[in-house]
mmCIF file of C-alpha atoms in Angstrom:
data_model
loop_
_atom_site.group_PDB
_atom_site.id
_atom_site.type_symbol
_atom_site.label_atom_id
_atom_site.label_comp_id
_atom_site.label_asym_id
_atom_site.label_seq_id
_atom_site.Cartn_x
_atom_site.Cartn_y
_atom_site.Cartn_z
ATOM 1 C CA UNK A 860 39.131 38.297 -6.019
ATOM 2 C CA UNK A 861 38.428 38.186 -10.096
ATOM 3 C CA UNK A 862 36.250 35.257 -10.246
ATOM 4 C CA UNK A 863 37.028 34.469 -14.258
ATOM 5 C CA UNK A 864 40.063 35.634 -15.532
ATOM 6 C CA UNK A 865 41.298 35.840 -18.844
ATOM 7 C CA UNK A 866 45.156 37.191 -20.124
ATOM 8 C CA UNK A 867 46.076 38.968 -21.742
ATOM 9 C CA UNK A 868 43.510 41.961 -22.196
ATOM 10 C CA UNK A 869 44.977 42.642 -25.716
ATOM 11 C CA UNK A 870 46.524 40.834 -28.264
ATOM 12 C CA UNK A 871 47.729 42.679 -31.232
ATOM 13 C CA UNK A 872 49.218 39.900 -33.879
ATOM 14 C CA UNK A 873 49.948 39.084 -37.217
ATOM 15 C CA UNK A 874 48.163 37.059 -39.882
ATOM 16 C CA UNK A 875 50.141 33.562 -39.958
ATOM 17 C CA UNK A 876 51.425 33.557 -36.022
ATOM 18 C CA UNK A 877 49.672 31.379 -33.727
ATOM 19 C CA UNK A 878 48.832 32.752 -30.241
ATOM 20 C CA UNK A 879 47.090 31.314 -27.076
ATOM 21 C CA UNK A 880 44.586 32.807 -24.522
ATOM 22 C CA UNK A 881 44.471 32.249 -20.839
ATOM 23 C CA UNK A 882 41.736 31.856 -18.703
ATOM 24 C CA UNK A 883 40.845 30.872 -15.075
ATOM 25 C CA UNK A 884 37.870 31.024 -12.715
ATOM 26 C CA UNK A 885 37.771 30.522 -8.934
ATOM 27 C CA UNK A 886 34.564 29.955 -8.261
ATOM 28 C CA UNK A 887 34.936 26.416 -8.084
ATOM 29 C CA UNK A 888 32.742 25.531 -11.323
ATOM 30 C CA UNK A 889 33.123 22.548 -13.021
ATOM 31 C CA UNK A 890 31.859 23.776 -16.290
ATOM 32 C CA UNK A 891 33.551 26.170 -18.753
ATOM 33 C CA UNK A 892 33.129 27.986 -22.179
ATOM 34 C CA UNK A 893 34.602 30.502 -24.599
ATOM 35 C CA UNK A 894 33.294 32.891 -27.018
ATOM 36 C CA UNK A 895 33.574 34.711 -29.679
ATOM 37 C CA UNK A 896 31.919 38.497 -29.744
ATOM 38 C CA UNK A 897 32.272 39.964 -33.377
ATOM 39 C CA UNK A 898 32.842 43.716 -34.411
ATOM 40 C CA UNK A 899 28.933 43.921 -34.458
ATOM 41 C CA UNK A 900 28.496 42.184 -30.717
ATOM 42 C CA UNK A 901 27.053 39.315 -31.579
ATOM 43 C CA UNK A 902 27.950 36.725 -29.033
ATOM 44 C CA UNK A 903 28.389 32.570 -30.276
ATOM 45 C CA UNK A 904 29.438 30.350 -28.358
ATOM 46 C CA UNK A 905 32.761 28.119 -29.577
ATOM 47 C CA UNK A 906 33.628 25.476 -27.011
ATOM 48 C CA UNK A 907 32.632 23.884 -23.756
ATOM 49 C CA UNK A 908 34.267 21.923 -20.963
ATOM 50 C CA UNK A 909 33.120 20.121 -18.239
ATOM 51 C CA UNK A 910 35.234 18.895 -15.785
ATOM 52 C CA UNK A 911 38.286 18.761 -18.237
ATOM 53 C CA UNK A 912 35.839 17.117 -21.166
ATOM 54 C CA UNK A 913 34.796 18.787 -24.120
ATOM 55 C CA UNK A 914 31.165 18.860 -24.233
ATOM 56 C CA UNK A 915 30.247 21.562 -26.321
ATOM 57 C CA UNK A 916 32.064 21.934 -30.031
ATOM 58 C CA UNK A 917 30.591 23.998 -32.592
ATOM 59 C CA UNK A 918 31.407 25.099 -35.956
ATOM 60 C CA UNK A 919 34.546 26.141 -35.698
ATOM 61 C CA UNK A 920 37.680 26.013 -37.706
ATOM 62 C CA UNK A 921 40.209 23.581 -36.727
ATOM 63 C CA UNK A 922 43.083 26.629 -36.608
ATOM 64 C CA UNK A 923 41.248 26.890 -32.699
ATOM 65 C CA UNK A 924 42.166 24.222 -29.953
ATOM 66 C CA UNK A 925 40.859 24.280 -26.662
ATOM 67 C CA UNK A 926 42.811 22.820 -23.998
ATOM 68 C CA UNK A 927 41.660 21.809 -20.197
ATOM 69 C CA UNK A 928 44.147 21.043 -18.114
ATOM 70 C CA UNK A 929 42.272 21.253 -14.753
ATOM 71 C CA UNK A 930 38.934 21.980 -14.373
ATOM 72 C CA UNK A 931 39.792 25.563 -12.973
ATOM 73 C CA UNK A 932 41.645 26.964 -16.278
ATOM 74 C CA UNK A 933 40.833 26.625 -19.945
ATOM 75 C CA UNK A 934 42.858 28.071 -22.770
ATOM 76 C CA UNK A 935 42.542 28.655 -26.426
ATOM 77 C CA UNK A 936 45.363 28.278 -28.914
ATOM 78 C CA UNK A 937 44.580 29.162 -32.264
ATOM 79 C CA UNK A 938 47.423 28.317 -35.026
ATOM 80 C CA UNK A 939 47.989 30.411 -38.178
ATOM 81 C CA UNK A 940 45.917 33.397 -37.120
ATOM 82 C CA UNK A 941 43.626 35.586 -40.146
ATOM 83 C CA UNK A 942 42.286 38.500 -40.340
ATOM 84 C CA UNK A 943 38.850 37.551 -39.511
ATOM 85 C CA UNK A 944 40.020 36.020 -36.217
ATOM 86 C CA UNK A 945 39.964 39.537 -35.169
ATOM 87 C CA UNK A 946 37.388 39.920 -32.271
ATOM 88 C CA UNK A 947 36.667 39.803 -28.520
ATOM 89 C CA UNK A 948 37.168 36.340 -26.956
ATOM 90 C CA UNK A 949 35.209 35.701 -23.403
ATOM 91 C CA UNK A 950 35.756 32.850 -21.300
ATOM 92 C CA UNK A 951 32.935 31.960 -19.214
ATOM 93 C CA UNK A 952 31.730 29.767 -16.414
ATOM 94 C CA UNK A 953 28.871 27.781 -14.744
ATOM 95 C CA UNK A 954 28.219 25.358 -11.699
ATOM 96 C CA UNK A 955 28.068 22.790 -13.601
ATOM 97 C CA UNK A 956 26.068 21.874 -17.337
ATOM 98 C CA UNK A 957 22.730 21.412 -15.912
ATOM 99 C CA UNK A 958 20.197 24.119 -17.224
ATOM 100 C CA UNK A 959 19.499 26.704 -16.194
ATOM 101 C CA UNK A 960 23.158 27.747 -16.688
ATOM 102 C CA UNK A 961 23.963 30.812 -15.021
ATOM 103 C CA UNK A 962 26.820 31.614 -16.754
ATOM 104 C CA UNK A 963 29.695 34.271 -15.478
ATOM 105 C CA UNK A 964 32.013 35.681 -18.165
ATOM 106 C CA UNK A 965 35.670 37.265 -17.915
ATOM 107 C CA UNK A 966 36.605 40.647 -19.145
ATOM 108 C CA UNK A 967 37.263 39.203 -22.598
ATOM 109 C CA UNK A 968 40.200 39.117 -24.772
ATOM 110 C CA UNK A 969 40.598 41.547 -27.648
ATOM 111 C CA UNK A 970 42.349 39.604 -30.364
ATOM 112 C CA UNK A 971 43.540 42.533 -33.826
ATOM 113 C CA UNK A 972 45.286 40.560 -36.671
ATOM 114 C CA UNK A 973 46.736 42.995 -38.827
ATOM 115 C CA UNK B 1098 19.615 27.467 -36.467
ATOM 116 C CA UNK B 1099 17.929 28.905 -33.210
ATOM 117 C CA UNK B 1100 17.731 32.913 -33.991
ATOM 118 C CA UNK B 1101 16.796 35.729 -31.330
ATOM 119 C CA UNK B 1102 16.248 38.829 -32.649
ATOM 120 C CA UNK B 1103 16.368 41.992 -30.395
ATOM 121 C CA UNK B 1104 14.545 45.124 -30.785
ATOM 122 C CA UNK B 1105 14.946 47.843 -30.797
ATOM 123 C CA UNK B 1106 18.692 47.637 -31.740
ATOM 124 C CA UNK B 1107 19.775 50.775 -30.663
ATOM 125 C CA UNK B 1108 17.851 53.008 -28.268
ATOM 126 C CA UNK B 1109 18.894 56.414 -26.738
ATOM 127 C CA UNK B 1110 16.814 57.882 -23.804
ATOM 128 C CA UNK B 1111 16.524 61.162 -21.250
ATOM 129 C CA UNK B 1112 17.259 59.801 -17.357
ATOM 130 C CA UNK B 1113 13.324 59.193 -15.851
ATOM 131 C CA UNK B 1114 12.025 57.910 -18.870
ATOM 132 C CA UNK B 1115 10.377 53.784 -19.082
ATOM 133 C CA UNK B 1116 11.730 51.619 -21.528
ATOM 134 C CA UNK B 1117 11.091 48.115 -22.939
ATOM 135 C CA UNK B 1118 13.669 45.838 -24.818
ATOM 136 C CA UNK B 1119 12.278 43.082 -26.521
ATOM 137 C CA UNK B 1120 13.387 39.362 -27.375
ATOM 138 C CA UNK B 1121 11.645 37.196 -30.043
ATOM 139 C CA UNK B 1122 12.307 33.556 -31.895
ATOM 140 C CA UNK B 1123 10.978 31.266 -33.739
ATOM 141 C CA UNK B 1124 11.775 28.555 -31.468
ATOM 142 C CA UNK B 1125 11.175 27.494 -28.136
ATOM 143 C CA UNK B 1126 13.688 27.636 -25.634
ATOM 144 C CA UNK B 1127 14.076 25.871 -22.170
ATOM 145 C CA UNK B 1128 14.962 28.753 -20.169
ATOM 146 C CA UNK B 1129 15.845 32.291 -21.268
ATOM 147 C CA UNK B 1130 18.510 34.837 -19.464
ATOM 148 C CA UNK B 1131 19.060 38.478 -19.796
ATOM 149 C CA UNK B 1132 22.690 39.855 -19.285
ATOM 150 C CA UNK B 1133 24.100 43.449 -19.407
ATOM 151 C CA UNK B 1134 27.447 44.785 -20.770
ATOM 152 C CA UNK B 1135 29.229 47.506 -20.420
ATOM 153 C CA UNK B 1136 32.353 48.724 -22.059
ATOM 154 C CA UNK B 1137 35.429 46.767 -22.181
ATOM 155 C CA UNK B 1138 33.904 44.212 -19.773
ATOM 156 C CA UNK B 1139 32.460 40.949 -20.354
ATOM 157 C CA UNK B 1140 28.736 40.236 -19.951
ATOM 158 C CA UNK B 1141 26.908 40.014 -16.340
ATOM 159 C CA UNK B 1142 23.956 37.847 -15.517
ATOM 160 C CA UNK B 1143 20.873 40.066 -14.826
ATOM 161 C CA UNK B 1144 17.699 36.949 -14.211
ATOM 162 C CA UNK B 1145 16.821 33.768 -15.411
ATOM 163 C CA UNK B 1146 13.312 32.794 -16.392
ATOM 164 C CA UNK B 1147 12.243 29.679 -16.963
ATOM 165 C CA UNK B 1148 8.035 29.416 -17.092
ATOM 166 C CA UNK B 1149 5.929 30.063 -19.452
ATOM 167 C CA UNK B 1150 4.344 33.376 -18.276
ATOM 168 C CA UNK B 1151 7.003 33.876 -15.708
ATOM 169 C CA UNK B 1152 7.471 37.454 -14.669
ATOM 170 C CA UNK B 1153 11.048 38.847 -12.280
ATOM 171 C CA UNK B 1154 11.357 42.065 -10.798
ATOM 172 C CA UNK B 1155 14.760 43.339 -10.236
ATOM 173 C CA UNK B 1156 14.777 46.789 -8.787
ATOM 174 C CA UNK B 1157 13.265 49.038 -11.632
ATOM 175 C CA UNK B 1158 13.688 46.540 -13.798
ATOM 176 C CA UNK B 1159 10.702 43.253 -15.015
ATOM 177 C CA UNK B 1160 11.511 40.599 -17.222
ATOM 178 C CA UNK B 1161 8.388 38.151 -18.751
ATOM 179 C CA UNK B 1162 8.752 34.996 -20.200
ATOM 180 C CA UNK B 1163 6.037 34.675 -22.880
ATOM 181 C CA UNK B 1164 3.736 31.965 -22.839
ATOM 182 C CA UNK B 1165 4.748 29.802 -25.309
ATOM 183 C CA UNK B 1166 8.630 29.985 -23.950
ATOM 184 C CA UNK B 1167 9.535 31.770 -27.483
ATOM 185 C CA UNK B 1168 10.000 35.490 -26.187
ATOM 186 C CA UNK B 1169 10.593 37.962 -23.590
ATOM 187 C CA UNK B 1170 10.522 41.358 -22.331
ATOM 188 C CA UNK B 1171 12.631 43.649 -20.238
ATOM 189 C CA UNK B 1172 10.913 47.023 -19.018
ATOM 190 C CA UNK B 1173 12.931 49.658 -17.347
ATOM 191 C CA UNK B 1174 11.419 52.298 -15.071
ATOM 192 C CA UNK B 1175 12.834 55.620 -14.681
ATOM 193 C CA UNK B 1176 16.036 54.582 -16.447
ATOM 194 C CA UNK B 1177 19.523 56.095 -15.052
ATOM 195 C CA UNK B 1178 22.313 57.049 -16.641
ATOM 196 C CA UNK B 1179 23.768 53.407 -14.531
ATOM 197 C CA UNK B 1180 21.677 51.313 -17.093
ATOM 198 C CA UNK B 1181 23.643 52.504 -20.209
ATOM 199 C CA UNK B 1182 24.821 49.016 -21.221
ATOM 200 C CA UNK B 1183 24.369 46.412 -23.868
ATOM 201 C CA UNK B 1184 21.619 44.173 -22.936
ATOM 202 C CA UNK B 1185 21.275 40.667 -24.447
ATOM 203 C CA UNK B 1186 19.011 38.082 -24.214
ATOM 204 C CA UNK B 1187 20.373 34.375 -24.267
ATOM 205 C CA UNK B 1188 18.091 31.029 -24.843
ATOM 206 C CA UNK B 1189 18.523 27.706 -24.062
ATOM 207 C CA UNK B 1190 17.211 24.652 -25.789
ATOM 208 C CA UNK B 1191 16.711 21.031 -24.473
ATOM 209 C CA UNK B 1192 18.312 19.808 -21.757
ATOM 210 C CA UNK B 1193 21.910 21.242 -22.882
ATOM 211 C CA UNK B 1194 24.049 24.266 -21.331
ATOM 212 C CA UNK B 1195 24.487 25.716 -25.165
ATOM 213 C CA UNK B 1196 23.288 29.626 -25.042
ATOM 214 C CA UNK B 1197 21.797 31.394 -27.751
ATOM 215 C CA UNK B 1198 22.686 35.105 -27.624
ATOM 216 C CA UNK B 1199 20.499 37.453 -29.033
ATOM 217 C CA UNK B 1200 21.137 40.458 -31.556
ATOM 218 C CA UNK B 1201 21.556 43.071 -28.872
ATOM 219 C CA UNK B 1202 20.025 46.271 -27.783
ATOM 220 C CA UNK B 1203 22.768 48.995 -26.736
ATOM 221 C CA UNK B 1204 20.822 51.494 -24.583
ATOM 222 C CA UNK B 1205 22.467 54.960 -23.763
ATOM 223 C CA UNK B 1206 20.521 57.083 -21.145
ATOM 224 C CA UNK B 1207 21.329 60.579 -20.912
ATOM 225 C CA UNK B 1208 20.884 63.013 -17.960
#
């Protein structure tokens, strides 16, 4: 019944591995983001798909790759992980990219490098 | 850079009492959301507004657009200890799907 999914909950990791993030929605959507939520809850937005293309790529370091293999699930690998990685990732979802998007987010990620 | 600053940032309340969060920029945004959190969960649409001067009622809570599409509001009536959450505002520019979260405002009510 979850509508956006994301796995695992919590990701405990060293500073040099490289880990990936799940996530999935069933609500049929074509459009989907994640994001990063720092220690102080500010919420930025990294990537966006639609329909398996990237559409939305800010500022981020090239360490994170998004990957889309169906319009349903998009996951986030991020190679030779740091210390200020460490933060809550949310995958989200819309219809489609048309504003107003109505987003709906997953339970988040909680990513620790130690 | 499109900013939204939230105030107040934090804000602690007794259960029956009205509160207002509010939303500000410099810039003018398409359309402007308002989403709650709670703990250990990800963020949950509350309303969209999208008109200059628009005002939404949900329940005991009313959002307002301002005029010139570069604020808002949220006022809660009577709060309950249920509204404890972190509540942030979200902007969109243009004609893209790229939200700008606000600051925050983590409200606790108390019974």
């Amino acid at each position: 019944d979850t509508a956006v999914s994301q796995t695992p909950k919590y990701l405990v990791t060293q500073m040099g591995n490289d880990k990936s993030i799940k996530c999935e929605q069933n609500l049929g959507h074509d459009t989907m983001y994640w994001y990063k939520q720092d220690s102080k809850k500010f919420l930025k937005i990294m990537f966006s798909y639609n329909n398996k293309e990237l559409i939305i790529n800010e500022t981020v370091p090239n360490r994170f790759s998004p990957k889309s293999p169906d319009k349903a699930h998009l996951n986030l690998h991020i190679n030779s992980l740091e210390l200020g990685d460490s933060a809550v990732y949310f995958c989200a979802s819309s219809q489609d990219y048309r504003p107003p998007v109505e987003q709906y987010f997953g339970p988040g990620t909680r990513l620790t490098v130690t | 850079t499109q900013l939204l600053e939230q105030s107040p940032q934090f804000l602690s309340i007794q259960e029956g009492e009205n509160l207002t969060v509010y939303c500000n920029s410099s810039s003018v945004f398409s359309s402007l959301q308002w989403y709650r959190q709670e703990p250990g969960e990800g963020p949950v649409l509350l309303v969209t507004v999208v008109t200059g001067g628009e005002v939404k009622k949900l329940k005991r809570l009313t959002f307002q657009f301002g005029d010139a599409r570069k604020d808002s509001s949220l006022h809660i009536t009577a709060a309950q200890p249920g509204d404890t959450g972190l509540y942030l505002c979200a902007g969109a520019t243009g004609g893209g799907n790229k939200l700008t979260f606000g600051t925050g405002t983590q409200l606790k009510v108390e019974l």
